[in-house]
Coordinates of N, CA and C in Angstrom, one line a residue:
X1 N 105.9 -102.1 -198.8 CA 105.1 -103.1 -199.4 C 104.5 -102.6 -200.7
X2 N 104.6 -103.5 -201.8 CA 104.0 -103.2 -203.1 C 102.5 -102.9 -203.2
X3 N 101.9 -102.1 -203.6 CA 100.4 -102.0 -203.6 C 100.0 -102.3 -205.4
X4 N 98.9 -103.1 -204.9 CA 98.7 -103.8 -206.3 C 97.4 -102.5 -206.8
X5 N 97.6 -102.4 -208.3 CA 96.7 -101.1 -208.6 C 95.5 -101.9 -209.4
X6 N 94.4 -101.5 -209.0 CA 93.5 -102.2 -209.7 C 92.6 -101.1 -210.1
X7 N 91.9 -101.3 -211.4 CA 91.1 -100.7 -212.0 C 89.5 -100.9 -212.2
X8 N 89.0 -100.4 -211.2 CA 87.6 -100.8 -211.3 C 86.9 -100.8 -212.9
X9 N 86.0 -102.4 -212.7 CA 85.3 -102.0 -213.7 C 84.3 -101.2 -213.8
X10 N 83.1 -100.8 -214.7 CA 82.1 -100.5 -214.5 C 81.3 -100.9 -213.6
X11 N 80.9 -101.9 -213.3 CA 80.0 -103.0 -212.8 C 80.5 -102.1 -211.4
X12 N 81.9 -102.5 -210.7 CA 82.0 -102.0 -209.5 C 82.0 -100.4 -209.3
X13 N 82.1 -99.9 -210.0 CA 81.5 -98.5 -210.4 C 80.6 -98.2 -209.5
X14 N 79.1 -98.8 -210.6 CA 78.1 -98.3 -209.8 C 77.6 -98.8 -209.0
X15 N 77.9 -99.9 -208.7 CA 78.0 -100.3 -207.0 C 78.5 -99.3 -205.8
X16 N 79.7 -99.1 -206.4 CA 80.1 -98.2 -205.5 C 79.3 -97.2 -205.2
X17 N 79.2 -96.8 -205.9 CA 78.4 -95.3 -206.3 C 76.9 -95.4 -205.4
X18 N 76.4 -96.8 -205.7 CA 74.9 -96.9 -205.0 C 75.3 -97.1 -203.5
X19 N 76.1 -97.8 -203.3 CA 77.1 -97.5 -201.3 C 76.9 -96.2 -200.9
X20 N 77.6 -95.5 -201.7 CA 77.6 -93.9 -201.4 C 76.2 -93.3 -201.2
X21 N 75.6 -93.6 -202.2 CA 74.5 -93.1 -202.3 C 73.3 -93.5 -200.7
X22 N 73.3 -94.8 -200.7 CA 72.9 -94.8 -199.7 C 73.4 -94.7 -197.8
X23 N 74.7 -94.4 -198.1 CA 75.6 -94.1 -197.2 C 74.9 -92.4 -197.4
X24 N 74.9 -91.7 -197.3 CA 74.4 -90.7 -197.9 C 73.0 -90.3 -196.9
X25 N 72.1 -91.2 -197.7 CA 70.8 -91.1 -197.4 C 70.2 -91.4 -195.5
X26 N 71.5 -92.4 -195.5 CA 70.8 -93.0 -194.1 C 71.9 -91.7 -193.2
X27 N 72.6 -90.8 -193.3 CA 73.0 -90.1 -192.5 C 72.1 -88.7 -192.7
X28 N 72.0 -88.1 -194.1 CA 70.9 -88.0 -194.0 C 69.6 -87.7 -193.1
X29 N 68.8 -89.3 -193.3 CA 67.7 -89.2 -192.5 C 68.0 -89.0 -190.7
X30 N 69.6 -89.2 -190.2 CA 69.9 -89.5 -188.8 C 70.1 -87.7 -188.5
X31 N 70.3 -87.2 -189.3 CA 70.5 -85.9 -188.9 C 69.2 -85.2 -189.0
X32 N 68.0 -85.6 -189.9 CA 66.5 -85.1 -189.8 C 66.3 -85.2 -188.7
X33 N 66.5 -86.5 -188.5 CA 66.0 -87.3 -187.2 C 66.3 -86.4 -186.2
X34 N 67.7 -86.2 -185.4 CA 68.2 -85.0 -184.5 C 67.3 -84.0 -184.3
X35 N 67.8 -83.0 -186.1 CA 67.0 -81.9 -185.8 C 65.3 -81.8 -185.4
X36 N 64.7 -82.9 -185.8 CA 62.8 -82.9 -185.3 C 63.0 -82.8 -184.1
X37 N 63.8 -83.8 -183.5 CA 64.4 -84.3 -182.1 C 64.2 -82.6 -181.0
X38 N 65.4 -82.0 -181.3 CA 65.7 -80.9 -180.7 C 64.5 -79.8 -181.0
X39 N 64.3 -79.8 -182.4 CA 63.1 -78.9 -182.7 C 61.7 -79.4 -181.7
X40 N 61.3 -80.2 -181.7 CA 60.5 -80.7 -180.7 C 60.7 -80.5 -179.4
X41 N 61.5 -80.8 -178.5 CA 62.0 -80.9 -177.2 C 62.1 -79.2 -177.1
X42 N 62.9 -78.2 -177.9 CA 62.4 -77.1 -177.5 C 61.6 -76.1 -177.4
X43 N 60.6 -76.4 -178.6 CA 59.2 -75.9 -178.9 C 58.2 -76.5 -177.7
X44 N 58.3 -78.0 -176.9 CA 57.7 -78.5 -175.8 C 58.3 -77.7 -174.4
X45 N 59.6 -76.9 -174.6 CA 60.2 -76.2 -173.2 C 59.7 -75.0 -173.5
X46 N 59.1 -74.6 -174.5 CA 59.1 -73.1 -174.4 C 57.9 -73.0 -174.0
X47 N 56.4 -74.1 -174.5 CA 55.3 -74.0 -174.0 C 55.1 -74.6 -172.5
X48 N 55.8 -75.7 -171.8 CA 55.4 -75.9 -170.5 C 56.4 -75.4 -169.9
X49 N 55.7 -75.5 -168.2 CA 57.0 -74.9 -167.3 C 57.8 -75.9 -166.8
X50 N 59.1 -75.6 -166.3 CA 60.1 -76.1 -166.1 C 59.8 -77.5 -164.7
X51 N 58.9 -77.3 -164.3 CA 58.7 -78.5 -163.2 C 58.0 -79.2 -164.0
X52 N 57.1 -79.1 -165.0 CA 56.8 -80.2 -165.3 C 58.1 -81.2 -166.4
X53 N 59.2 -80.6 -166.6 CA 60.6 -81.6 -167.7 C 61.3 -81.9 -165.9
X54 N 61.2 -81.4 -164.9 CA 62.1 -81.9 -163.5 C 61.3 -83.1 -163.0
X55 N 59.6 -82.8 -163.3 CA 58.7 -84.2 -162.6 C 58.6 -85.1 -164.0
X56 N 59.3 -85.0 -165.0 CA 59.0 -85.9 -166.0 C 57.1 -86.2 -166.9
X57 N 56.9 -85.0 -166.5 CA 55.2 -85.2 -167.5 C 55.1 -84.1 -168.4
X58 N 56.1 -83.8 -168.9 CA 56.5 -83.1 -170.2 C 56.8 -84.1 -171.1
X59 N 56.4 -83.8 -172.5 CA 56.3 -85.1 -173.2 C 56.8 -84.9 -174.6
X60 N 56.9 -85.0 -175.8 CA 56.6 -84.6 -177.1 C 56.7 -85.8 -177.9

């Protein structure tokens, strides 16, 4: 099948570019997100004991 070649203009340029950019940013922020996540959860395991994360009143 023939592929048609097209040449972006500018306009779609930086469009693109601003996609990217915020494609970017929101993965980004989901991987902050994670690491507070884990950073949290194991700074809360290392100060309480282990029956209180089995009875669920461990918290962060």
């Amino acid at each position: 099948m023939a592929r048609r070649r097209v040449f972006p203009s500018p306009e779609t340029r930086a469009a693109q570019k601003l996609y990217e950019s915020l494609i970017v940013t929101g993965v980004g922020i989901a991987l902050i997100g994670m690491v507070t996540t884990c950073y949290l959860a194991l700074s809360e395991a290392a100060s309480a004991p282990f029956n209180a994360w089995i009875d669920g009143r461990a918290f962060f």
